[in-house]
Coordinates of C-alpha atoms and ligand atoms in Angstrom, one line a residue:
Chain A
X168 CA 14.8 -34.1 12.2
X169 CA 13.5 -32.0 9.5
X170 CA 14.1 -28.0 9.2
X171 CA 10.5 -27.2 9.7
X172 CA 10.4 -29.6 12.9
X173 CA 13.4 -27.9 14.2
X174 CA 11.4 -24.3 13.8
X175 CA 8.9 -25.9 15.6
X176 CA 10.6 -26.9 18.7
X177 CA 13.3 -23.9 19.0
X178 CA 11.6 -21.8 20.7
X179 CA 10.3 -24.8 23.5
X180 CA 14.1 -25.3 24.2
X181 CA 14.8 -21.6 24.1
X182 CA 12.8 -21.2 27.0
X183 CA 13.4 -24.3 28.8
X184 CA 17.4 -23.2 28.4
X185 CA 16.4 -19.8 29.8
X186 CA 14.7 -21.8 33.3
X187 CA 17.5 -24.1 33.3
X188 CA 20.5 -21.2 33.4
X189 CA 17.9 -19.3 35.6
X190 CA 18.3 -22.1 38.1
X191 CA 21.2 -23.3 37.8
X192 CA 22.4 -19.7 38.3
X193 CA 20.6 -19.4 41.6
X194 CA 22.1 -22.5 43.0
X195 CA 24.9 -22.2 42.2
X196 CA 25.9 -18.6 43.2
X197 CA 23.4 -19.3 46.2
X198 CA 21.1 -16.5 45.4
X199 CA 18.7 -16.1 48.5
X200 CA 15.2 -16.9 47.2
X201 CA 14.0 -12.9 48.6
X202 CA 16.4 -11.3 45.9
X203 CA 15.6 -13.5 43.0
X204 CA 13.8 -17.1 43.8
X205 CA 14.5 -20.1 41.6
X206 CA 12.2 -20.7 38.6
X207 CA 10.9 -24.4 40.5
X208 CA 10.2 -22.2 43.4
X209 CA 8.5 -19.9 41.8
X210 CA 6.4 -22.8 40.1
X211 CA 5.8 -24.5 43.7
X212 CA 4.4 -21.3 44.8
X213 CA 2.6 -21.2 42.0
X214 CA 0.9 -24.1 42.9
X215 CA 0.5 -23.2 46.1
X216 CA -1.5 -20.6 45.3
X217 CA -2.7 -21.7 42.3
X218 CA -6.8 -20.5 43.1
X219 CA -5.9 -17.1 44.0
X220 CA -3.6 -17.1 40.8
X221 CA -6.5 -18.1 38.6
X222 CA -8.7 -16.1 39.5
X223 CA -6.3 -12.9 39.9
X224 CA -5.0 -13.8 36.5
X225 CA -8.4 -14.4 34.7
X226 CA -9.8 -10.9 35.9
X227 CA -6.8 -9.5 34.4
X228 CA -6.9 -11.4 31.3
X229 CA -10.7 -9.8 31.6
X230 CA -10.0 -5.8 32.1
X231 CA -7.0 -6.5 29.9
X232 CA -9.2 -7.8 26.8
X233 CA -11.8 -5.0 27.4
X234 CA -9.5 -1.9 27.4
X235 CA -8.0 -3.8 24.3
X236 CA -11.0 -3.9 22.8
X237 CA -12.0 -0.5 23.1
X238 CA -8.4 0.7 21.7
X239 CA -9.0 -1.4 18.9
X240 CA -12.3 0.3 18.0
X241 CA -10.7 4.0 19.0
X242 CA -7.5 3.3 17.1
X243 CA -9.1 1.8 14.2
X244 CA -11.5 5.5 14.1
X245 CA -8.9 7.5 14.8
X246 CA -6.3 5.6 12.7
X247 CA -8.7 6.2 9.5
X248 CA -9.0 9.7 10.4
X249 CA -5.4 10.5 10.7
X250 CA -5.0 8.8 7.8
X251 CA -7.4 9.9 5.6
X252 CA -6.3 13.4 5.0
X253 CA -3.4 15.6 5.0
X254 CA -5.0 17.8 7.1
X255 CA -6.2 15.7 9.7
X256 CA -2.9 13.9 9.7
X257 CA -1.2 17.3 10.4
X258 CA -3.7 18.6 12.9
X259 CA -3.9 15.5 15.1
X260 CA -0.6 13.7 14.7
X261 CA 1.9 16.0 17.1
X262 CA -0.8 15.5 19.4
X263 CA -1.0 12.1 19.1
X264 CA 2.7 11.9 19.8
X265 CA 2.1 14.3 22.7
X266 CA -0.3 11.8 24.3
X267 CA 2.0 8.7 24.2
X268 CA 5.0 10.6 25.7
X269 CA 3.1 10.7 29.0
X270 CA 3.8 7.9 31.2
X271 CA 0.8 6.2 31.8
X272 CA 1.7 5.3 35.5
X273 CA 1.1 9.3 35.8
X274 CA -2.0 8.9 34.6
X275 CA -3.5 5.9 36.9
X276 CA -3.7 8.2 40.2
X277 CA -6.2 10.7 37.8
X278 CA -8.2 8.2 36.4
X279 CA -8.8 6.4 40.5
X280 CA -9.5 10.1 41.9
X281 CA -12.3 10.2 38.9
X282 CA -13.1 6.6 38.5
X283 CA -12.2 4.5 42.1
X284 CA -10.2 1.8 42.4
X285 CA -11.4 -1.1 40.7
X286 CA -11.8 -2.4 36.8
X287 CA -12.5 0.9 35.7
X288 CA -8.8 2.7 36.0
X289 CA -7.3 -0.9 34.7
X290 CA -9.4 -1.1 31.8
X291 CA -8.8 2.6 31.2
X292 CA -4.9 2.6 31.3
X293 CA -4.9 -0.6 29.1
X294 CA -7.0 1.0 26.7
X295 CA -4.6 4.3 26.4
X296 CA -1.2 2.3 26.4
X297 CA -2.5 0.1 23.9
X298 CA -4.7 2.4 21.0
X299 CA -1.4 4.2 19.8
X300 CA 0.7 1.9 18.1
X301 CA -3.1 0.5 16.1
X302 CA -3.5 4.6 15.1
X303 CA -0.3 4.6 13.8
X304 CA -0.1 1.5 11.8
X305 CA -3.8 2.3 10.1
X306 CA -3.3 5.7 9.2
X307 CA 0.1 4.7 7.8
X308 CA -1.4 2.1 5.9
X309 CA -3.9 4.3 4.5
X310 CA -1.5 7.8 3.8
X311 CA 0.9 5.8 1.8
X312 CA -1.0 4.8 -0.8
X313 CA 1.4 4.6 -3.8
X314 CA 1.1 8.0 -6.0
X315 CA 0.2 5.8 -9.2
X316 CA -2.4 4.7 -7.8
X317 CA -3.9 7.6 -6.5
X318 CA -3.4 8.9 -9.6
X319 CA -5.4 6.5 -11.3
X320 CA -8.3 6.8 -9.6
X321 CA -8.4 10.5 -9.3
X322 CA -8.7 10.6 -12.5
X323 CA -11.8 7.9 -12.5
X324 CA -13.5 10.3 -10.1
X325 CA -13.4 8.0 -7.5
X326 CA -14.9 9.6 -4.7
X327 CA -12.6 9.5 -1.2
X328 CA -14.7 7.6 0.5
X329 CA -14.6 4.7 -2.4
X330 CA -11.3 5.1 -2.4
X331 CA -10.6 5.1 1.3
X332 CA -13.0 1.6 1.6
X333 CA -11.4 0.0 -1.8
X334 CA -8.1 0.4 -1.1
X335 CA -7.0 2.3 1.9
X336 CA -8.5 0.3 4.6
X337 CA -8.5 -3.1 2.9
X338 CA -4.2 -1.6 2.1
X339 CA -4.3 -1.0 5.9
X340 CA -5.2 -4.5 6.9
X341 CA -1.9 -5.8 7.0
X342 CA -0.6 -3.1 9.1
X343 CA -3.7 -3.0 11.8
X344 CA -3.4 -6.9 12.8
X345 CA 0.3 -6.6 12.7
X346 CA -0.2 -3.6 15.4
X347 CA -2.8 -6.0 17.3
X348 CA 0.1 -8.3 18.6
X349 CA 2.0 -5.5 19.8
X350 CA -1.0 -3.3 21.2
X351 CA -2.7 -6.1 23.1
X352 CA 0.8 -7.2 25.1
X353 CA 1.2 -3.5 25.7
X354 CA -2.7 -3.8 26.7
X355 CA -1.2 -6.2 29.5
X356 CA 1.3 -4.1 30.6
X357 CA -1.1 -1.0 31.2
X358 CA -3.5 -2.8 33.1
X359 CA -1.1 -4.5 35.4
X360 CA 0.4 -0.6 36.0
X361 CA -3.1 0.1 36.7
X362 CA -3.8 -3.0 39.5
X363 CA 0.1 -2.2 40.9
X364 CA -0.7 1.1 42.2
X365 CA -4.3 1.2 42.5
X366 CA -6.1 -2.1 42.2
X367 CA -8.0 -4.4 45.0
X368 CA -7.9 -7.8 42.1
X369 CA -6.1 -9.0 39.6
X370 CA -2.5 -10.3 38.8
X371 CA -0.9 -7.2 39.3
X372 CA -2.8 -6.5 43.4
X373 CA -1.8 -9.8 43.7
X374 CA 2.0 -9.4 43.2
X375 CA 2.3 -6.0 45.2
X376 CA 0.3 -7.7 48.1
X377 CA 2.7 -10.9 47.9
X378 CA 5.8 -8.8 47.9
X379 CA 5.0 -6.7 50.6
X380 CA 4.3 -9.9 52.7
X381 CA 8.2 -11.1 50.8
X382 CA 6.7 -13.9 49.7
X383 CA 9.4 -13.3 46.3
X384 CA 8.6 -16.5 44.9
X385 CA 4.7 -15.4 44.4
X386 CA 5.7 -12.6 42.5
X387 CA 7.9 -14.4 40.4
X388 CA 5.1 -16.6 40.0
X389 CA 2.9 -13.8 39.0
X390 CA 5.2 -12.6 36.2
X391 CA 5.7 -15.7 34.4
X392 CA 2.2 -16.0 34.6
X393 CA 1.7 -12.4 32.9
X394 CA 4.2 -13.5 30.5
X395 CA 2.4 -16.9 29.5
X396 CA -0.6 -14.6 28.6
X397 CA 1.3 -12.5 26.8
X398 CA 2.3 -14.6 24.4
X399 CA -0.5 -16.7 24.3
X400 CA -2.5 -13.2 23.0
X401 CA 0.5 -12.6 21.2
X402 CA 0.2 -15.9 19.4
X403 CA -4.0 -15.7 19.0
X404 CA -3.4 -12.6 17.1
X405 CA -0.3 -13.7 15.2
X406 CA -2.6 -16.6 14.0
X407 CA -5.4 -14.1 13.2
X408 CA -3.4 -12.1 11.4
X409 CA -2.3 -14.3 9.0
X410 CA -5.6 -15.8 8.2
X411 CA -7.2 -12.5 7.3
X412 CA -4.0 -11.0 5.7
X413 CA -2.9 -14.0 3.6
X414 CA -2.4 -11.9 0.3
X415 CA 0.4 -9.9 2.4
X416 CA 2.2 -12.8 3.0
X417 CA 2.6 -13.7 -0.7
X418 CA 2.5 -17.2 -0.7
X419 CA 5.9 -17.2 1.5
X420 CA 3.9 -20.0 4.0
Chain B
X294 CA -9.3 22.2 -33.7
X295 CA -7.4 19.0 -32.4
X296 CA -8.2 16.5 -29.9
X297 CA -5.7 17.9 -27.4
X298 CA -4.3 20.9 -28.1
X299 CA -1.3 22.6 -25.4
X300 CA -0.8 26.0 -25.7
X301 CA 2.2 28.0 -24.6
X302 CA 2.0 25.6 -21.2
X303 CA 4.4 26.2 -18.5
X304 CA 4.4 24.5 -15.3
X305 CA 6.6 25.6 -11.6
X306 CA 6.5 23.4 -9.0
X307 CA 6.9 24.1 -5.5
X308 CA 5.8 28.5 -5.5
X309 CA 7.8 31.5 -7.2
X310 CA 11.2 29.4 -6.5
X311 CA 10.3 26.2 -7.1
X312 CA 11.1 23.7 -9.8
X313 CA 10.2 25.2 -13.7
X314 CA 9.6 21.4 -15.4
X315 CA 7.8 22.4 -18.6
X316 CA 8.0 26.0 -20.4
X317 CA 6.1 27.8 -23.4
X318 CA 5.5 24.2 -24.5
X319 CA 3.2 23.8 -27.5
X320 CA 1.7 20.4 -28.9
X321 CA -1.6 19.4 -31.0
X322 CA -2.6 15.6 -30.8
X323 CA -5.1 14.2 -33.3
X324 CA -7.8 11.9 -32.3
X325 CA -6.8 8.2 -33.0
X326 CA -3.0 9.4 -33.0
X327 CA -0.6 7.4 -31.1
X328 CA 1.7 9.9 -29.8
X329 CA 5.3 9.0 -27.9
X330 CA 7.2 11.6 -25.8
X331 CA 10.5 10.7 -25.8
X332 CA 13.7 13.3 -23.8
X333 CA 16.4 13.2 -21.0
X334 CA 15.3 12.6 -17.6
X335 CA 13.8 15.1 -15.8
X336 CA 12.5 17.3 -18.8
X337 CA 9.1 17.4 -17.9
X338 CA 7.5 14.5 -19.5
X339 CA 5.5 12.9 -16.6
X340 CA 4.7 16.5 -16.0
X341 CA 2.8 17.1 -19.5
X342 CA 0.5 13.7 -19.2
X343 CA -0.2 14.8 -15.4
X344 CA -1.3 18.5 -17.0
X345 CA -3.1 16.5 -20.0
X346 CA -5.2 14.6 -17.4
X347 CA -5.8 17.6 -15.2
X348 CA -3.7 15.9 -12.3
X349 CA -1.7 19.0 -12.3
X350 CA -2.8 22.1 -13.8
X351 CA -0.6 24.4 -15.6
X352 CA 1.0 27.8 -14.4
X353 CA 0.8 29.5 -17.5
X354 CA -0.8 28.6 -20.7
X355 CA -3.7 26.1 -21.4
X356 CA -4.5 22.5 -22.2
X357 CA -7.5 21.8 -24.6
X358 CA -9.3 18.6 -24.7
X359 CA -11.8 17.4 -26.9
X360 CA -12.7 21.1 -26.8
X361 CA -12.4 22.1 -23.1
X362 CA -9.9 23.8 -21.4
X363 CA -8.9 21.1 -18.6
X364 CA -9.4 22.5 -15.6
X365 CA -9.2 19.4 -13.1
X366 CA -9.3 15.7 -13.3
X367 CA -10.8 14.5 -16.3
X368 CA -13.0 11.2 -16.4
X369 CA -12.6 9.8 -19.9
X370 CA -8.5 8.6 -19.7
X371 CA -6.8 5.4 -18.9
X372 CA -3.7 6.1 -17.3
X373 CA -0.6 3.0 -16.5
X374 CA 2.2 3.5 -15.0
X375 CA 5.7 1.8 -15.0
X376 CA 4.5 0.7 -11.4
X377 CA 1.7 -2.1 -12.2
X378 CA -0.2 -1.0 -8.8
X379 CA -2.7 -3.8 -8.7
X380 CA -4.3 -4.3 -5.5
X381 CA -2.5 -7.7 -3.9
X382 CA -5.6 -8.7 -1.9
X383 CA -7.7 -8.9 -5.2
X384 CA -7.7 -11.2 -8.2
X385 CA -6.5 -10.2 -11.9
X386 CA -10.2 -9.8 -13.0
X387 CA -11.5 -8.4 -10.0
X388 CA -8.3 -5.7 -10.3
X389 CA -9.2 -5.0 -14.2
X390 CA -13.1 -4.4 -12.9
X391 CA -12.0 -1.7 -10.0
X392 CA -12.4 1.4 -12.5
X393 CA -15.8 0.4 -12.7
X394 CA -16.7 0.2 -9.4
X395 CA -15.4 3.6 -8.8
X396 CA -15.8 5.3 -11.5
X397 CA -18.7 8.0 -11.8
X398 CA -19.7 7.5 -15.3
X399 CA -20.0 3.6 -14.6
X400 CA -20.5 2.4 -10.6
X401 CA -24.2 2.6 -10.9
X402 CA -24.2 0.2 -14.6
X403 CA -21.7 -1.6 -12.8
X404 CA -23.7 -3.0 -10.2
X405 CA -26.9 -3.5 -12.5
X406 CA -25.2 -5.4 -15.1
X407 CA -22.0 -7.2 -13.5
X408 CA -22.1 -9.5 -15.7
X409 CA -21.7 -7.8 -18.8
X410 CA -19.1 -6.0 -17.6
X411 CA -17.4 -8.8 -16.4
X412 CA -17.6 -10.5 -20.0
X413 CA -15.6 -7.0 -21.2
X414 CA -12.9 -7.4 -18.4
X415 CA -12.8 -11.5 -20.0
X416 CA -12.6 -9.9 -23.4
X417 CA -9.8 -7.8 -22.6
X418 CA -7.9 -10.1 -20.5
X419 CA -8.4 -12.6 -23.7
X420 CA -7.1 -9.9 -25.9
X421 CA -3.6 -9.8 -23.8
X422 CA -3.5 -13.5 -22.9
X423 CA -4.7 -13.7 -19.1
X424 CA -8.0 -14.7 -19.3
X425 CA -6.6 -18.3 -17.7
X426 CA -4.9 -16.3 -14.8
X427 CA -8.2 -13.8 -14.4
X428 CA -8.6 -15.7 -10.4
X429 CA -5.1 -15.4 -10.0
X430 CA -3.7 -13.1 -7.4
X431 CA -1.1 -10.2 -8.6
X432 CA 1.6 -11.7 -7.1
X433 CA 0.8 -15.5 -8.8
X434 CA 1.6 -13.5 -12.3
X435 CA 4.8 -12.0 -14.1
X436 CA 6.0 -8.7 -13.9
X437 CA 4.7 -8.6 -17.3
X438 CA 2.0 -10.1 -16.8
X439 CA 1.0 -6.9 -14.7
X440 CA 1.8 -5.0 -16.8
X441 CA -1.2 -6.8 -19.0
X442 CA -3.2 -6.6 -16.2
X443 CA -2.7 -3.0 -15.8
X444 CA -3.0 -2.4 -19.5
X445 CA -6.6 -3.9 -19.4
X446 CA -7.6 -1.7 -15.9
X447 CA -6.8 1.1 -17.8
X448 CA -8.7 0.6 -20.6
X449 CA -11.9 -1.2 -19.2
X450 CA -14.1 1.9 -18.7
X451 CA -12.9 2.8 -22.8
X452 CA -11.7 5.6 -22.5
X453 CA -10.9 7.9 -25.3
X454 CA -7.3 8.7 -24.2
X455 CA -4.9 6.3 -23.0
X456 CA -1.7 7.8 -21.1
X457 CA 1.4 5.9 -20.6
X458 CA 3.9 6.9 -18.4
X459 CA 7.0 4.5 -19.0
X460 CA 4.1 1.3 -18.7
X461 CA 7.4 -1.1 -19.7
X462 CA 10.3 0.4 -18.7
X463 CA 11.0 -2.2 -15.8
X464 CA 10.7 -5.3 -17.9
X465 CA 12.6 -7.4 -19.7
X466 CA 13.8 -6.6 -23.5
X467 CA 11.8 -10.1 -25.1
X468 CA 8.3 -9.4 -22.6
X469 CA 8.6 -5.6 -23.7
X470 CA 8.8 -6.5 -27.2
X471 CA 5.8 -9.0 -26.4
X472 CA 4.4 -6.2 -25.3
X473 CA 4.7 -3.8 -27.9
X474 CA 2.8 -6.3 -29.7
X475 CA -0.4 -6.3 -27.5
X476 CA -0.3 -2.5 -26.9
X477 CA -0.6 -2.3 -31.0
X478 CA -3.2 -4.8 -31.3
X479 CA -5.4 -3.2 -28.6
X480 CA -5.0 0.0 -30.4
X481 CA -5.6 -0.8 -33.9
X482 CA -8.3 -2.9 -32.2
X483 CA -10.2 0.5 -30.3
X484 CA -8.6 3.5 -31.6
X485 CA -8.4 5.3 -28.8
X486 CA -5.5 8.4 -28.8
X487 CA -2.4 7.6 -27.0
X488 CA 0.5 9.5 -25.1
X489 CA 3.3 7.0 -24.6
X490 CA 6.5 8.3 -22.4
X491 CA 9.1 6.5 -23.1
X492 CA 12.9 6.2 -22.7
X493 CA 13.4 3.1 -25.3
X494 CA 13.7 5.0 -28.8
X495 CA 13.2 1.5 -30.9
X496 CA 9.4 1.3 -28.5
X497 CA 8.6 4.5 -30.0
X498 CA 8.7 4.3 -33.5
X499 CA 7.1 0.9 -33.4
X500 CA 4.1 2.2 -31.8
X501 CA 4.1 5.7 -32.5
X502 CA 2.6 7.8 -35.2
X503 CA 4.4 10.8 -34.3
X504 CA 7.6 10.8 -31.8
X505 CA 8.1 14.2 -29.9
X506 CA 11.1 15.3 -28.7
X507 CA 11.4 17.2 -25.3
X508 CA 14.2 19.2 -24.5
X509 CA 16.3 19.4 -21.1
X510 CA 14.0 20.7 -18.5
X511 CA 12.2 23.3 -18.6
X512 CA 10.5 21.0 -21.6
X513 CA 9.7 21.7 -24.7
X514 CA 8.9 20.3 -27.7
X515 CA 11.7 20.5 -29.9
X516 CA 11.2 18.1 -32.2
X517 CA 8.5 16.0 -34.1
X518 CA 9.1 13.3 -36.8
X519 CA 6.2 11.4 -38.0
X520 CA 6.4 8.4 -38.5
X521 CA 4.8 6.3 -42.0
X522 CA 5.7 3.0 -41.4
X523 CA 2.4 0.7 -42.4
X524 CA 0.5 -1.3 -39.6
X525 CA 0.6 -4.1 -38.1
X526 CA 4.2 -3.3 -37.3
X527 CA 6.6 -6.2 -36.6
X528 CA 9.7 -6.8 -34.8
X529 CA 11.3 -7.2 -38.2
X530 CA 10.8 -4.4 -39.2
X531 CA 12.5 -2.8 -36.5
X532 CA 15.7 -4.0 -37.9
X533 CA 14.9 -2.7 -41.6
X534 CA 17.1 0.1 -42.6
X535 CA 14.2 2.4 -42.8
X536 CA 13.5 1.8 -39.3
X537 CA 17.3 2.2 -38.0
X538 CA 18.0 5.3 -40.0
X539 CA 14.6 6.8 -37.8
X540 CA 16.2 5.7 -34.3
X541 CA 19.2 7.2 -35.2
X542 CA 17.5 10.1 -36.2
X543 CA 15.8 10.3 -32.8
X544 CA 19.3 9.6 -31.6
X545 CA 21.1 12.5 -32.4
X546 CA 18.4 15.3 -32.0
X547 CA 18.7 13.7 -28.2
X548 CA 22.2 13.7 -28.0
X549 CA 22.2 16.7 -29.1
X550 CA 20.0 18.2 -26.5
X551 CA 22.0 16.5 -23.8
X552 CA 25.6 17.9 -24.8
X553 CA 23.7 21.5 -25.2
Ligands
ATP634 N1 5.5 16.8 -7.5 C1 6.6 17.5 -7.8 N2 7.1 18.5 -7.0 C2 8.2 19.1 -7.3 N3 9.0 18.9 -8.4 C3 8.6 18.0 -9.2 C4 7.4 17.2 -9.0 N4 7.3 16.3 -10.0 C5 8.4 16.5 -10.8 N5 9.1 17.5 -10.4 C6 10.3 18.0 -11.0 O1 10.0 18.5 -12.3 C7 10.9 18.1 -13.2 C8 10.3 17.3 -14.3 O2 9.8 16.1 -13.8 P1 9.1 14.9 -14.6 O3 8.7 13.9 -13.7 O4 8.0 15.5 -15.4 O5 10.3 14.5 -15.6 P2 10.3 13.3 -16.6 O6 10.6 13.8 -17.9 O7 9.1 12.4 -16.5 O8 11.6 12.5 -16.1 P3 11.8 10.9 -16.1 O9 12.1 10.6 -17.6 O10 13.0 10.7 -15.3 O11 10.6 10.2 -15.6 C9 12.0 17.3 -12.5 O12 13.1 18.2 -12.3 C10 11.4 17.0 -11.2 O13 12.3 17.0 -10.1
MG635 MG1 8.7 10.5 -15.7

């Protein structure tokens, strides 16, 4: 088996390792399925239930890729803003850090009293757990511009907005898609907080209604579920990534 | 008057408090001359090509050029840096041609007559050998190699002043000498002026016309030896007695600054 082959296939028998300790555990110390069911029960329920899982699932994937995409519009704004100036950086950046101190779960109750339950607060909470960490990684990529450089076209009399569309934002490319894998899982996780507390659909209603029925292994079912599409969108932007920021690779592929 | 002319120029960094890098320095520089700064670390050298091209202005005193007092940025220099900074996500030529594109004095040319422009990039790149690696991306070429690159970026929009801030202090002793070579050429070539900071005594009296020497910071110029050796100059001649007896010359007057 080749090196590249074994890269390949680690992380398959990572995870089935992970199931297989998970069960084995369970049987073994004869862990009652309502504390923590075994992962082939949690599969069978799965199946069980496997309409209402779909659909729950897909109208979460839905608000979950909506609120995503408005962060990624917002961040990218805000991340060229912040990043554009000294000023702006200093105005707006303790705020920034401010704004994703709050929990979001504190937030969810606000945005039903203004919004309702529904999509509206799940694409909303999605949308503010996931922006920050695309702000960031823009406006980093565009404030640290090596001095030379700057130098160099100061003294062409580049203008700033040459400058900021030449070589900060192309400079920031790298650091925006690498912020898209880790924005749109935390995307996920803020629309799930949103259907928990306050939701009538999606994956998230779905788990809080199951457990309060103590139907355990529907939960379970429900999380692995989340967790397939989080790597799944994980692993779309991973792939995007790479194919728009080859030169930041450098040829290591 | 003189092409550049800096007059009684002191610079503080940082307020009242801060950092003094360059005092009461004085220093004419012909047009055409190849001028190399050459003094401990930390005596203000980076901080007299930032005041020549108006990146930093002085605190005291005033820099002339071509006639005007430098009061800001000025358009008409190439400036390289030991850091290459070519951007990764574009191609050698396409790096060389980025001055244009942003450059007041030539965006609006630039986009009417690419193509002649893009035949003077090819020219350069010719000039320094890398007109085969002009689709290449930065990181497909040398470190010197970047350093041609860079060489050519800074000179594509010709201007009349080249500054050069350490441009081959981070390669190796046969590409530098390599280099030396295409620095000379290029300049006996265009005749532009030159600043050169350097740290390698032997670079500056190949390429130089006149080495300065800056003392310990707050810098100043304390000394300035011409020097007559004919052009084209060749690695050779660096090892010719005439030569040697400069270097050492250059030597002493910085030892001699450094055990002060
Ligand atoms: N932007 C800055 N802010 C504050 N102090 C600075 C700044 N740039 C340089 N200095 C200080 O000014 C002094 C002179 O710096 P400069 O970079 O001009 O020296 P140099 O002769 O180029 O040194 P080297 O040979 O090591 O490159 C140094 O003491 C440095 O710490
Ligand atoms: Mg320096």
């Amino acid at each position: 088996m080749t090196d590249a082959t074994k890269q390949r296939l680690a992380p398959w028998i990572a995870t089935a390792a992970l199931f297989l300790v998970w069960e084995l555990a369970c049987r073994v110390f004869g862990v009652p399925e309502f504390i923590l069911p075994t992962p082939s029960a949690s599969f069978a329920a799965l199946f069980e239930f496997f309409d209402a899982v779909m659909f729950n699932a897909s109208f979460t994937l839905w608000v979950t890729l909506v609120g995503f995409a408005i962060a990624v519009v917002f961040g990218l704004a805000l991340g060229v803003l912040v990043g554009a100036s000294a000023l702006t950086y200093a105005a707006l950046y303790p705020i920034l850090i401010g704004f994703n101190a709050i929990p979001k779960v504190a937030i969810v109750p606000i945005l039903v009293i203004w919004f309702g339950i529904g999509a509206v607060p799940a694409i909303l909470t999605a949308f503010l757990i996931s922006f920050f960490p695309i702000v960031v990684n823009v406006a980093t990529g565009i404030a640290t511009l090596e001095p030379e450089l700057k130098d160099v076209l100061r003294s062409l009399g580049a203008r700033p907005m040459d400058i900021l569309l030449k070589v900060g934002l192309p400079r920031s490319m790298p650091y925006f898609f690498a912020s898209l894998k880790v924005a749109v899982t935390l995307a996920f996780v803020g629309s799930i907080i949103s259907e928990t507390i306050a939701g009538n659909r999606g994956i998230g209603y779905l788990m809080m209604q199951a457990s309060s029925s103590f139907r355990v292994p529907l939960v379970f079912a429900g999380l692995i579920v989340v967790a397939v599409m989080g790597v799944g969108m994980y692993a779309v932007f991973a792939y995007i990534e790479r194919r728009m920021t080859g030169w930041a690779f450098r040829g290591q592929a | 008057m003189s092409f550049i002319g800096i007059e009684d120029v002191s610079l503080r960094y940082g307020g009242a408090d801060g950092t003094l890098a360059v005092q009461d320095c004085t220093l004419a520089i012909e047009r055409g001359e190849f001028v190399a700064l050459v003094g401990p670390s930390g005596c203000g050298k980076s901080t007299l090509l930032k005041m020549v091209s108006g990146l930093e202005l002085p605190s005291a005193g005033s820099v002339y050029l071509d006639g005007h007092e430098v009061a800001g940025p000025q358009h008409g220099i190439g400036i390289a840096f030991q850091n290459a900074t070519l951007l990764p996500w574009r191609t050698t030529l396409d790096n060389v041609l980025l001055p244009l594109e942003v450059s007041r004095e030539y965006r609006a040319s630039f986009r009417r007559n690419r193509a002649e422009h893009v035949e003077r990039a090819r020219g350069l790149l010719r000039t320094v050998g890398l007109d085969e690696f002009r689709e290449h991306a930065p990181y497909q070429l040398s470190g010197g190699m970047q350093q041609r690159a860079n060489l050519c970026r800074a000179l594509i929009h010709e201007p009349d002043l080249l500054l050069l801030d350490e441009p081959f202090a981070a390669l190796d002793a046969f590409t530098r000498e390599e280099l030396w070579g295409v620095l000379q050429q290029l300049f006996m070539d265009r005749r532009f002026t030159v600043i050169l900071v350097t740290h390698d005594l032997r670079e500056s009296v190949y390429l130089a016309d006149t080495v300065h020497v800056v003392s310990k910071r707050p810098g100043r110029i304390v000394k300035s030896r011409r020097i007559e050796l004919p052009r084209p100059r060749t690695l050779e001649m660096t090892f010719e007695p005439g030569f040697v007896d400069i270097v050492h010359e250059l030597r002493d007057a910085i030892s001699e600054i450094r055990a002060s």
